[in-house]
XYZ file of C-alpha atoms in Angstrom:
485
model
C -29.059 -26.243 36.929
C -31.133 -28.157 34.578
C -30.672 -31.409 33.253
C -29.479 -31.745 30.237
C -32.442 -32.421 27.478
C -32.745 -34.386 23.984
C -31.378 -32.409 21.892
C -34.130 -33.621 18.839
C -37.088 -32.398 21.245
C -35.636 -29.526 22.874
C -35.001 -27.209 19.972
C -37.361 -23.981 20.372
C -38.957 -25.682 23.790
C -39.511 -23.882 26.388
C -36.847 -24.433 29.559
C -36.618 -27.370 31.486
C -38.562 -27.952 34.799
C -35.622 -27.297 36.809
C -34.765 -24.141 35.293
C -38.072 -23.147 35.543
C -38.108 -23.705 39.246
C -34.953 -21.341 39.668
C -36.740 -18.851 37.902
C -39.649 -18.640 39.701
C -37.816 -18.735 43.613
C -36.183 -15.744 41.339
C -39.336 -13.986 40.358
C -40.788 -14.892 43.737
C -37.694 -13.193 46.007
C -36.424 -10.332 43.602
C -36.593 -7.191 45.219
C -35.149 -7.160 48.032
C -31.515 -5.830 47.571
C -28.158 -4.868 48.919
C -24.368 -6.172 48.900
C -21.323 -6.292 50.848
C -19.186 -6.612 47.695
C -17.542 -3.124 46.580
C -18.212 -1.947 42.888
C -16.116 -3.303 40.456
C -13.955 -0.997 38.077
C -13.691 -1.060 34.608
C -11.788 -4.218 34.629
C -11.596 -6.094 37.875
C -7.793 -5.972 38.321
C -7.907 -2.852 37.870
C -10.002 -1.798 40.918
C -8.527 -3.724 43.876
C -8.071 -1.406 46.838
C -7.799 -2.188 50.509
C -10.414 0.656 51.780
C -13.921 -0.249 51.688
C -14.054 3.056 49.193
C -13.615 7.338 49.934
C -17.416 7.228 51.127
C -17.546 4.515 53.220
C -14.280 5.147 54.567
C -15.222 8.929 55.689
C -18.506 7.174 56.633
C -17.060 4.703 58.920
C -14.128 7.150 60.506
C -17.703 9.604 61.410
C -19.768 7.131 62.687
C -19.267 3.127 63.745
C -22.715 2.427 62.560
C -22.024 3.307 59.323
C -19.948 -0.452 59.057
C -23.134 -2.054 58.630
C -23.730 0.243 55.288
C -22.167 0.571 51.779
C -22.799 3.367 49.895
C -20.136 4.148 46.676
C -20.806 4.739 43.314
C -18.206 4.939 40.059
C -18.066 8.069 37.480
C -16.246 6.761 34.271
C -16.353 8.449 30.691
C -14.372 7.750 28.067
C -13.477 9.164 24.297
C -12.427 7.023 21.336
C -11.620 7.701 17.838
C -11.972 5.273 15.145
C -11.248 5.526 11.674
C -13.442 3.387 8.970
C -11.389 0.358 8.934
C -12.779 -0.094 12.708
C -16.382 0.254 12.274
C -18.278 -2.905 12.001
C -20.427 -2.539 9.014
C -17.378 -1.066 7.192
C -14.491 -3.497 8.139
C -11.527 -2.184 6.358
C -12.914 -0.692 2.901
C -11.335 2.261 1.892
C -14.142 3.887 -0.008
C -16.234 3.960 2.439
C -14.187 6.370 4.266
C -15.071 8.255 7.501
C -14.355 8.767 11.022
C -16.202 8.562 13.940
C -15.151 9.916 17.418
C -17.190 10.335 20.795
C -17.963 9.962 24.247
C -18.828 7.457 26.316
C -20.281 8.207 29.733
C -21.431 5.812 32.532
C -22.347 6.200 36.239
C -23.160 3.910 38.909
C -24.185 4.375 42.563
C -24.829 1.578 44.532
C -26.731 1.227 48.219
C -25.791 -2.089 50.509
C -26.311 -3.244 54.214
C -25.302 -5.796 56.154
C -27.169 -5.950 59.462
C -25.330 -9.281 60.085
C -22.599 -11.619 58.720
C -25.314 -13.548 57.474
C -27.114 -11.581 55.270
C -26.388 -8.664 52.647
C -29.018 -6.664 50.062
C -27.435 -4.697 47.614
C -29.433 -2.201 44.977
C -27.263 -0.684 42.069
C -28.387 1.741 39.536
C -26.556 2.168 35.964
C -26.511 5.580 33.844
C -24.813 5.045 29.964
C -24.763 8.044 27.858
C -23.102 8.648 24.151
C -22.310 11.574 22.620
C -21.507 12.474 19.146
C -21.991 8.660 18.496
C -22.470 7.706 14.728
C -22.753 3.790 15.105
C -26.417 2.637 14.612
C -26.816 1.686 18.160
C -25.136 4.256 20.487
C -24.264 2.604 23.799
C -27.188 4.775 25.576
C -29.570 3.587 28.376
C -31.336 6.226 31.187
C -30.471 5.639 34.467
C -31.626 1.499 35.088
C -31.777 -0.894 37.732
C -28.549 -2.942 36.865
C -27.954 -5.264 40.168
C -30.399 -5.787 43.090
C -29.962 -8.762 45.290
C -30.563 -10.634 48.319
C -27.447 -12.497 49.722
C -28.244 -15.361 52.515
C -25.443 -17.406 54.450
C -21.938 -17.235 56.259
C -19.481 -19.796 54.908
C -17.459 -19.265 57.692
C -20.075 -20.878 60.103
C -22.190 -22.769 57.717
C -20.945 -24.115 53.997
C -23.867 -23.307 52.018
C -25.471 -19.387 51.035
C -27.527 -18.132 48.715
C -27.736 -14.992 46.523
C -30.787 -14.140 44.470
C -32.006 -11.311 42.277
C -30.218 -9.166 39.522
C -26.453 -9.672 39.797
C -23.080 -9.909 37.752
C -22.335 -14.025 37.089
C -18.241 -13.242 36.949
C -15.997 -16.745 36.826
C -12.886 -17.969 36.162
C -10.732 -15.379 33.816
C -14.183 -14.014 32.342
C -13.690 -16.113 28.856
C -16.938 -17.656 28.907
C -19.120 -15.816 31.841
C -18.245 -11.881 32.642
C -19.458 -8.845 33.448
C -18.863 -7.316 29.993
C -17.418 -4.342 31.845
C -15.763 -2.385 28.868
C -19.481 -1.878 27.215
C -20.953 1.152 28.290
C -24.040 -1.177 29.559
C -22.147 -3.925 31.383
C -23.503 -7.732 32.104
C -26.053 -8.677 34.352
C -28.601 -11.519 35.175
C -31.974 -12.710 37.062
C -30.545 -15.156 38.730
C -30.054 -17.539 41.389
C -27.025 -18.486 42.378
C -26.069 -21.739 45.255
C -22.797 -22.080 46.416
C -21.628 -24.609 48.926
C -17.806 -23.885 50.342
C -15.474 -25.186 52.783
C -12.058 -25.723 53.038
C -11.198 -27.736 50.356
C -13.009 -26.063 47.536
C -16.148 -24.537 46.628
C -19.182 -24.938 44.336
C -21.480 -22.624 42.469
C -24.252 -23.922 41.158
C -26.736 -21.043 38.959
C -29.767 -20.503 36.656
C -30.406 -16.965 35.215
C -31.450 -15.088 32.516
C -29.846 -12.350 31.067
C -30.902 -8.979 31.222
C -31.309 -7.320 27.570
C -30.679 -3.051 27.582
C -33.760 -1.166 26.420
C -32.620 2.357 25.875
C -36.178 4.777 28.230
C -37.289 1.381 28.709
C -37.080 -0.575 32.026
C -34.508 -3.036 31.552
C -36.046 -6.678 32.163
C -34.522 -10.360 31.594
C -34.929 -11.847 28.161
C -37.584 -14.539 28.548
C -36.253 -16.540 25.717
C -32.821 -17.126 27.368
C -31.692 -19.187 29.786
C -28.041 -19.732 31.201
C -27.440 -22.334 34.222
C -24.521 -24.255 35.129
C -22.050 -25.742 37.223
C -18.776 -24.490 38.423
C -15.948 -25.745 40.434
C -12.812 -24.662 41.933
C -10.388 -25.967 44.538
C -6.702 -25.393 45.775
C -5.859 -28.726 47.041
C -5.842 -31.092 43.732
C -2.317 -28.953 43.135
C -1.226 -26.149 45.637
C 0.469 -24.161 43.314
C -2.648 -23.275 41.099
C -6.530 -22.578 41.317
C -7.981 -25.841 39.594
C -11.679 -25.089 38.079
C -14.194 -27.522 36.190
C -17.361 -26.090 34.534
C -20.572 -27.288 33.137
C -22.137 -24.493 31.494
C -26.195 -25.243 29.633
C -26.935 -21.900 27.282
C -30.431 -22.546 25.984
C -32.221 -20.392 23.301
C -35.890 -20.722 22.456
C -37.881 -19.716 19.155
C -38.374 -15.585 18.868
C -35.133 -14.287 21.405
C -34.941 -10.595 20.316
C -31.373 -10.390 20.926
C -28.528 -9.550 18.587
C -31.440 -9.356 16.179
C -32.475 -12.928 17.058
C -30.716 -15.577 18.248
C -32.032 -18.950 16.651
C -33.070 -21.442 18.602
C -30.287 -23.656 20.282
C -29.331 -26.130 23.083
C -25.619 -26.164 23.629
C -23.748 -27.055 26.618
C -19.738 -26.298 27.265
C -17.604 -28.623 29.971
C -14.629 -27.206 30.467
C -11.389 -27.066 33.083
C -9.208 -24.194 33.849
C -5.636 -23.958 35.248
C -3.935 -20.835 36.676
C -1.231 -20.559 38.949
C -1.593 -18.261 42.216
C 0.519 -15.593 42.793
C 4.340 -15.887 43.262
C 3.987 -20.047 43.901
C 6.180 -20.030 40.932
C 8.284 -17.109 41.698
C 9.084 -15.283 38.783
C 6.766 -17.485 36.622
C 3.102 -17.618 35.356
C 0.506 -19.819 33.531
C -2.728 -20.193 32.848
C -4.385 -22.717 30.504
C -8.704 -23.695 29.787
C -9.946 -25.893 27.226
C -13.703 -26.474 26.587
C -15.746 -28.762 24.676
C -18.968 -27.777 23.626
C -21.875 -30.495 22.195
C -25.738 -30.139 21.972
C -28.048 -28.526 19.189
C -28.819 -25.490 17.121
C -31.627 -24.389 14.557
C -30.486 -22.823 11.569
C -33.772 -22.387 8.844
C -35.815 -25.518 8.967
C -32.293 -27.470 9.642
C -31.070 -28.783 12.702
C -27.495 -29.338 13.450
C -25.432 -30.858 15.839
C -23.058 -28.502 18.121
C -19.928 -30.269 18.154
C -16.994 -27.511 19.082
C -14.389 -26.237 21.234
C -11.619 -23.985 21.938
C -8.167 -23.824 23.689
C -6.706 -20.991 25.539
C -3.025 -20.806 27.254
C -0.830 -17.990 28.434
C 3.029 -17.941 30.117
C 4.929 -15.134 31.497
C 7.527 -14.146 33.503
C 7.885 -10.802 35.636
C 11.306 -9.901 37.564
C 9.918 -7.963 40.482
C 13.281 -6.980 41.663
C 14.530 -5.429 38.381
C 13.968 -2.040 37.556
C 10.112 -1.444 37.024
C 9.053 -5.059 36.985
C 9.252 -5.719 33.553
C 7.080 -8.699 32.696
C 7.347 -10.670 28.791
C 4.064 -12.998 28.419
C 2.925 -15.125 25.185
C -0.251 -16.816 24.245
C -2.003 -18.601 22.645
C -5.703 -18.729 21.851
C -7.733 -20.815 19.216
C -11.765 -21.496 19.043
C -12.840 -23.682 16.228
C -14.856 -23.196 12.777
C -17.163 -24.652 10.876
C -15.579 -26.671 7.277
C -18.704 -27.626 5.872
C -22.251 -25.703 6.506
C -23.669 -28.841 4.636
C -22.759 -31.630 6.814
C -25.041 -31.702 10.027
C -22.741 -30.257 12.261
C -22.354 -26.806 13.565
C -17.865 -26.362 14.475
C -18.257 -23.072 15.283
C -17.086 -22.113 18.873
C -20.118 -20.293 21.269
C -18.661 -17.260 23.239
C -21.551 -17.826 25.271
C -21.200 -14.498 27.729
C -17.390 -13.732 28.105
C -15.937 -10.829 28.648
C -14.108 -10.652 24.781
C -12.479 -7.467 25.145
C -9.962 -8.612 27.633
C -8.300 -10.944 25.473
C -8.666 -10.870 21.581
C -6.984 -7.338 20.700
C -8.145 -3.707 22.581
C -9.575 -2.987 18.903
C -12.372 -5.293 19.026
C -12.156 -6.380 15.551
C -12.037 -10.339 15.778
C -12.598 -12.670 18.097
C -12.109 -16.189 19.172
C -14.501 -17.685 16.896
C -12.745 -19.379 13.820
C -9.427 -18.008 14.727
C -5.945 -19.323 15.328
C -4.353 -15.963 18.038
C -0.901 -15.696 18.465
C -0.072 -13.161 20.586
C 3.338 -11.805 23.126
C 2.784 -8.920 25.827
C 5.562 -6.604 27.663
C 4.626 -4.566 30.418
C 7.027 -2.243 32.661
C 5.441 -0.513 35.880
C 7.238 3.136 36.546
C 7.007 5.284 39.509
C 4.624 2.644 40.746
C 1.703 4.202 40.102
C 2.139 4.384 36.189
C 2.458 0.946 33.856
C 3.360 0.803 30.308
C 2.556 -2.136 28.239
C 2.277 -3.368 24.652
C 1.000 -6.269 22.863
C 1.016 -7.794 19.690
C -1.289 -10.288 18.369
C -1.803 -12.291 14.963
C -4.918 -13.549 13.544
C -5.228 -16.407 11.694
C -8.662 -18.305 10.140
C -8.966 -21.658 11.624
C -11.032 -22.785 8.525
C -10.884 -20.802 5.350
C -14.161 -22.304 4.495
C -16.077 -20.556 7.540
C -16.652 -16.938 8.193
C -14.529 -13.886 9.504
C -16.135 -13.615 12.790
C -16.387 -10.261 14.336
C -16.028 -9.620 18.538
C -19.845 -10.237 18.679
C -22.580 -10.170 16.167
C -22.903 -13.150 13.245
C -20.195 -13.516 10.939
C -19.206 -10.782 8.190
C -20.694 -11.443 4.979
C -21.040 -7.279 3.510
C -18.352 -5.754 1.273
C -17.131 -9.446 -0.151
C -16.673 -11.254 3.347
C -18.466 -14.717 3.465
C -17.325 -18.012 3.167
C -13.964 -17.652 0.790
C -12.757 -21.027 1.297
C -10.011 -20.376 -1.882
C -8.816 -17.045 -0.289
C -5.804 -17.237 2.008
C -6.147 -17.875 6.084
C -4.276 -14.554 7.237
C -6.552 -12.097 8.941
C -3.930 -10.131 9.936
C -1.964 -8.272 12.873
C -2.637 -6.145 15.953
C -0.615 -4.080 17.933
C -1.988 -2.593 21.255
C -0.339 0.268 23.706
C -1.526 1.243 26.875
C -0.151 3.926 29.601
C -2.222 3.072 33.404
C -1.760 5.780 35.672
C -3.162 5.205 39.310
C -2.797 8.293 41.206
C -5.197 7.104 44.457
C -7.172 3.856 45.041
C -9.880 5.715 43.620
C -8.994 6.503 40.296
C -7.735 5.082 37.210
C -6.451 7.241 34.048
C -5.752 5.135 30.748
C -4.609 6.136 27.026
C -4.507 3.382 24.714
C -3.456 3.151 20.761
C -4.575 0.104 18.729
C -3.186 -0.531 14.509
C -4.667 -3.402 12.585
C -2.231 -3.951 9.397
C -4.741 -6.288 7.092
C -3.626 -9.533 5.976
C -4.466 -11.297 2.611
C -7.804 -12.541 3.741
C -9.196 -9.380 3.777
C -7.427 -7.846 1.116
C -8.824 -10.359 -1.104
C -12.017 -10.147 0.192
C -12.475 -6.098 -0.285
C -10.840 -6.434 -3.536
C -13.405 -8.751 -4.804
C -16.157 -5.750 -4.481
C -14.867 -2.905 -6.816
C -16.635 -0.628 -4.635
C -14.595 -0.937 -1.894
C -11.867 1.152 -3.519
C -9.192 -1.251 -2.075
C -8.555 -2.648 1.739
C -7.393 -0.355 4.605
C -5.830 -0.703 8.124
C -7.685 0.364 11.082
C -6.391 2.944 13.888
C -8.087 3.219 17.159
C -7.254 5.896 20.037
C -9.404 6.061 23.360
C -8.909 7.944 27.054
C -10.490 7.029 29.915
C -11.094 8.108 33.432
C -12.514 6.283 36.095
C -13.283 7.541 39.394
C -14.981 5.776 42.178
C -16.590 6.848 45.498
């Protein structure tokens, strides 16, 4: 982790000495490469099994030796259907019309050993594939290196280990650093990553950059982006929930080619996150993170102070007895916006590199940014290997005067969107459904329906552009299959 720098010099510089440092023991050590960990699904509660995978199981029955290896891959594809209200340079106008349905496919196969406790290399390669795509960048990248690491150290007999090379950062409920699994690419980093653990709680300490996806390109780590941190989590300050604290430094110099171009920025996020373990409460469930986020950005020949944050909490209850577990949860989720683009100060909330999908509506159509998110969930599991459940979510601007933020990507400003301070708040309303069926550890089949009904915001907005021919809902329909080996 670097140390923090003054915001009026560090603008467009390049890293700080420390971060430099990490980088090159990175550079210096990358290559080697294995892992003990077992490939992660499309969402990581939705992969837990207690085999070590159908390969390595077989593997391991056939031969003892084979304990010391890990071999597995994952097939998944996936088809969705979205109408024009969904696509992103559309958003909602009825004129322009059109639908747009295809296939995602994505393959992984991974190679690990572990010749002692001690130490684990791990080498993973990634094949994404669209087809029938009309989006202007199909989610398509030949067959890359997507993790390779070294892993040094045993907590068990010694509190500190290492792990360096390309590898997913995942923390915490993914809000802020994840794996981006539902992308046809995924997340991952040149990193190196410290951790010190005992007892009482452990530490991560990490510097990285993040890989950027070059479709017949080998894909390397953008030199213009750096993402270190600090992050904490114990068990003891109360037993009845994991307790985490984060310091999180995201730093951006002149000429990043990603997402077009980030500009150039400084801004660091300290944060705390609550969650209660599993059946402390009985019935009950919680979990709550708030983060503050301070430091600098460029915007033109301006620069303006980073002063945001954002508030996320969640409570449920699930009657494990009852028939099919039936489970109600409600939410909450707000990041702030930005009032006044004039003022000095930049309000708008930094996803940084969460994992958005998980939590902002299946559709992908807003995020946190700017947004007040009601939401309520019910969920029953059937047959046990089969779970229905449904969620509905609201979206409301946090400040009419700053943009309609999208999942990802800048703010909208085509087809009337900008800065409509005089136009009403109400984005408007999502409604998810989703059918899980797990027929073996090793395989996941999903169906999942998504309706946005448009609020006045963007009714407003569309109407202001004749063009548009009038606002528009968006429907959404997708199938997946996941298999892993």
């Amino acid at each position: 982790m670097h140390s923090i720098c003054d915001t009026d010099s560090c603008i467009g510089a390049r890293p700080c000495p420390s971060i430099v440092i990490f980088v090159c023991l990175s550079i210096l050590f990358f290559g080697p490469c294995l892992c003990g960990e077992i490939l992660r699904a499309a969402e990581p509660a939705q992969n837990a099994s207690p085999s070590a995978g159908t390969l390595n199981d077989w593997l391991r029955r056939e031969n003892a030796a084979a304990g010391v290896w890990d071999i597995g891959g994952q097939f998944r594809v996936r088809f969705e259907d979205k109408d024009a209200g969904s696509f992103p340079n559309l958003d909602f106008a009825r004129a322009r019309g059109g639908n747009n349905s295809y296939f995602l496919f994505r393959s992984r196969v991974h190679l690990g050993w572990s010749p002692a406790k001690w130490v684990t290399a791990y080498i993973e390669g990634r094949d994404a594939q669209a087809l029938s795509d009309t989006r202007a960048v199909p989610e398509s990248d030949r067959f890359d290196l997507y993790q390779a690491y070294l892993r040094l150290g045993d907590p068990a007999g010694f509190p500190l280990s290492l792990k360096i090379g390309r590898q997913e950062l995942i923390y915490g409920d993914q809000r802020y650093i994840g794996n981006s699994d539902w992308s046809n690419y995924g997340r991952s980093f040149d990193a190196l990553k410290l951790r010190f653990e005992n007892k009482a709680f452990w530490l991560d300490t990490f510097a990285g950059r993040p890989v950027a996806v070059e479709n017949k390109r080998f894909n390397s780590a953008n030199d213009y982006e750096w993402f270190s941190g600090f992050y904490a989590s114990t068990r003891r300050m109360v037993r009845w929930q994991d307790s985490d604290f984060y310091f999180l430094a995201y730093n951006v110099s002149a000429g990043s080619p990603a997402s077009g171009g980030r500009s150039p920025r400084d801004v660091y996020t300290v944060g705390t996150r609550w969650k209660s373990l599993d059946e402390k409460l009985g019935a009950w469930d919680y979990a709550f993170e708030a983060a503050y986020q301070f430091g600098s950005v460029r915007q033109g020949s301006k620069r303006l102070k980073q002063r945001s944050y954002a508030v996320n909490a969640t409570a449920g209850r699930t009657r494990q007895k009852a028939f099919a577990a039936p489970r109600l949860g409600i939410g909450y989720d707000f990041g702030s916006g930005d009032g006044n683009p004039d003022d000095g100060r930049e309000e708008t909330f930094h996803l940084l590199f969460g994992t958005q999908h998980r939590f902002y509506g299946n559709m992908d159509l807003a995020g946190l940014r700017n947004m007040h998110i009601p939401r309520a969930e019910a969920s029953l599991r059937l047959l046990k290997k089969v779970t229905v459940s449904a969620e509905w979510l609201g979206f409301w601007l946090a400040n009419n005067a700053d943009f309609f933020y999208p999942e990802s990507g800048a703010g909208r400003t085509q087809n009337g969107y900008g800065r409509n301070p005089g136009f009403g708040s109400h984005i408007g309303q999502e409604i998810d459904l989703l059918v899980d069926w797990r027929p073996a550890g090793w395989g996941l089949v999903r169906a999942g329906y998504g309706h946005f009904f448009i609020g006045h915001y963007i009714r407003q907005s569309i109407n202001s552009v004749p063009a548009n021919g009038g606002a528009a809902g968006a429907k959404w329909f997708y199938f997946q299959l996941i298999g892993n080996f």
